[in-house]
PDB file of C-alpha atoms in Angstrom:
ATOM      1  CA  UNK A 102       9.092 -41.408  50.757  1.00 55.00           C
ATOM      2  CA  UNK A 103       9.742 -40.980  54.056  1.00 64.00           C
ATOM      3  CA  UNK A 104       9.904 -43.435  56.963  1.00 64.00           C
ATOM      4  CA  UNK A 105       9.407 -42.960  60.560  1.00 71.00           C
ATOM      5  CA  UNK A 106      11.325 -45.080  63.228  1.00 67.00           C
ATOM      6  CA  UNK A 107       8.348 -47.508  63.366  1.00 72.00           C
ATOM      7  CA  UNK A 108       9.078 -48.660  60.127  1.00 73.00           C
ATOM      8  CA  UNK A 109      12.661 -49.440  60.781  1.00 73.00           C
ATOM      9  CA  UNK A 110      13.457 -53.082  62.197  1.00 77.00           C
ATOM     10  CA  UNK A 111      13.866 -52.604  65.700  1.00 77.00           C
ATOM     11  CA  UNK A 112      17.240 -52.795  67.074  1.00 75.00           C
ATOM     12  CA  UNK A 113      18.943 -55.630  68.848  1.00 79.00           C
ATOM     13  CA  UNK A 114      19.120 -54.275  72.671  1.00 81.00           C
ATOM     14  CA  UNK A 115      22.866 -55.299  73.906  1.00 83.00           C
ATOM     15  CA  UNK A 116      23.630 -58.368  75.869  1.00 85.00           C
ATOM     16  CA  UNK A 117      26.216 -56.745  77.767  1.00 85.00           C
ATOM     17  CA  UNK A 118      27.067 -53.101  78.070  1.00 91.00           C
ATOM     18  CA  UNK A 119      30.909 -52.672  78.522  1.00 93.00           C
ATOM     19  CA  UNK A 120      32.012 -50.743  81.719  1.00 94.00           C
ATOM     20  CA  UNK A 121      34.145 -47.518  80.828  1.00 96.00           C
ATOM     21  CA  UNK A 122      37.785 -48.427  81.294  1.00 97.00           C
ATOM     22  CA  UNK A 123      39.066 -45.663  82.125  1.00 97.00           C
ATOM     23  CA  UNK A 124      38.998 -45.163  85.463  1.00 96.00           C
ATOM     24  CA  UNK A 125      40.285 -49.339  85.858  1.00 97.00           C
ATOM     25  CA  UNK A 126      43.504 -49.694  87.381  1.00 98.00           C
ATOM     26  CA  UNK A 127      46.333 -52.565  85.909  1.00 98.00           C
ATOM     27  CA  UNK A 128      44.792 -55.068  88.386  1.00 98.00           C
ATOM     28  CA  UNK A 129      41.391 -54.224  88.137  1.00 98.00           C
ATOM     29  CA  UNK A 130      41.523 -54.382  83.854  1.00 98.00           C
ATOM     30  CA  UNK A 131      42.963 -57.810  84.761  1.00 98.00           C
ATOM     31  CA  UNK A 132      39.924 -59.475  87.019  1.00 98.00           C
ATOM     32  CA  UNK A 133      37.602 -57.861  84.140  1.00 97.00           C
ATOM     33  CA  UNK A 134      39.348 -59.900  81.796  1.00 98.00           C
ATOM     34  CA  UNK A 135      39.233 -63.038  84.038  1.00 98.00           C
ATOM     35  CA  UNK A 136      35.253 -62.631  84.557  1.00 97.00           C
ATOM     36  CA  UNK A 137      34.771 -62.208  80.691  1.00 97.00           C
ATOM     37  CA  UNK A 138      36.902 -65.564  80.282  1.00 98.00           C
ATOM     38  CA  UNK A 139      34.792 -67.398  82.293  1.00 98.00           C
ATOM     39  CA  UNK A 140      31.890 -65.634  81.016  1.00 97.00           C
ATOM     40  CA  UNK A 141      32.817 -67.138  77.461  1.00 97.00           C
ATOM     41  CA  UNK A 142      34.113 -70.505  78.984  1.00 98.00           C
ATOM     42  CA  UNK A 143      30.133 -70.563  80.347  1.00 98.00           C
ATOM     43  CA  UNK A 144      28.364 -69.600  77.064  1.00 97.00           C
ATOM     44  CA  UNK A 145      30.086 -72.117  74.662  1.00 98.00           C
ATOM     45  CA  UNK A 146      29.102 -74.893  77.472  1.00 98.00           C
ATOM     46  CA  UNK A 147      25.714 -73.429  76.867  1.00 97.00           C
ATOM     47  CA  UNK A 148      25.931 -73.248  72.699  1.00 97.00           C
ATOM     48  CA  UNK A 149      27.432 -77.337  73.348  1.00 97.00           C
ATOM     49  CA  UNK A 150      24.962 -78.289  75.711  1.00 96.00           C
ATOM     50  CA  UNK A 151      22.163 -76.998  73.029  1.00 96.00           C
ATOM     51  CA  UNK A 152      23.613 -78.487  70.252  1.00 96.00           C
ATOM     52  CA  UNK A 153      23.735 -82.068  71.636  1.00 94.00           C
ATOM     53  CA  UNK A 154      20.138 -81.741  72.392  1.00 93.00           C
ATOM     54  CA  UNK A 155      19.142 -80.670  69.263  1.00 91.00           C
ATOM     55  CA  UNK A 156      21.615 -83.720  67.608  1.00 90.00           C
ATOM     56  CA  UNK A 157      19.516 -85.357  69.529  1.00 89.00           C
ATOM     57  CA  UNK A 158      15.897 -84.085  69.021  1.00 89.00           C
ATOM     58  CA  UNK A 159      17.250 -84.442  65.373  1.00 87.00           C
ATOM     59  CA  UNK A 160      17.937 -88.170  65.642  1.00 85.00           C
ATOM     60  CA  UNK A 161      14.861 -88.616  67.664  1.00 83.00           C
ATOM     61  CA  UNK A 162      12.679 -87.277  65.091  1.00 83.00           C
ATOM     62  CA  UNK A 163      14.359 -88.784  62.346  1.00 77.00           C
ATOM     63  CA  UNK A 164      12.532 -91.096  59.225  1.00 75.00           C
ATOM     64  CA  UNK A 165      13.075 -94.416  59.310  1.00 73.00           C
ATOM     65  CA  UNK A 166      15.052 -95.707  56.571  1.00 73.00           C
ATOM     66  CA  UNK A 167      12.763 -96.456  53.548  1.00 66.00           C
ATOM     67  CA  UNK A 168      10.127 -94.333  54.870  1.00 60.00           C
TER      68      UNK A 168
END
């Protein structure tokens, strides 16, 4: 039995395409790390907001006690 590319699940697209670091100097690498850390903070804040929203929705749609 043979499989074609269409039979395989689609590959997940990378959200971030890492640059080639060979040409970066130490200062550029430090700046890159700072930018990545800022992005990590931004993503974590977005996750917290989504989790809070989901928790609020769960409370709102919770069936009444004894029902």
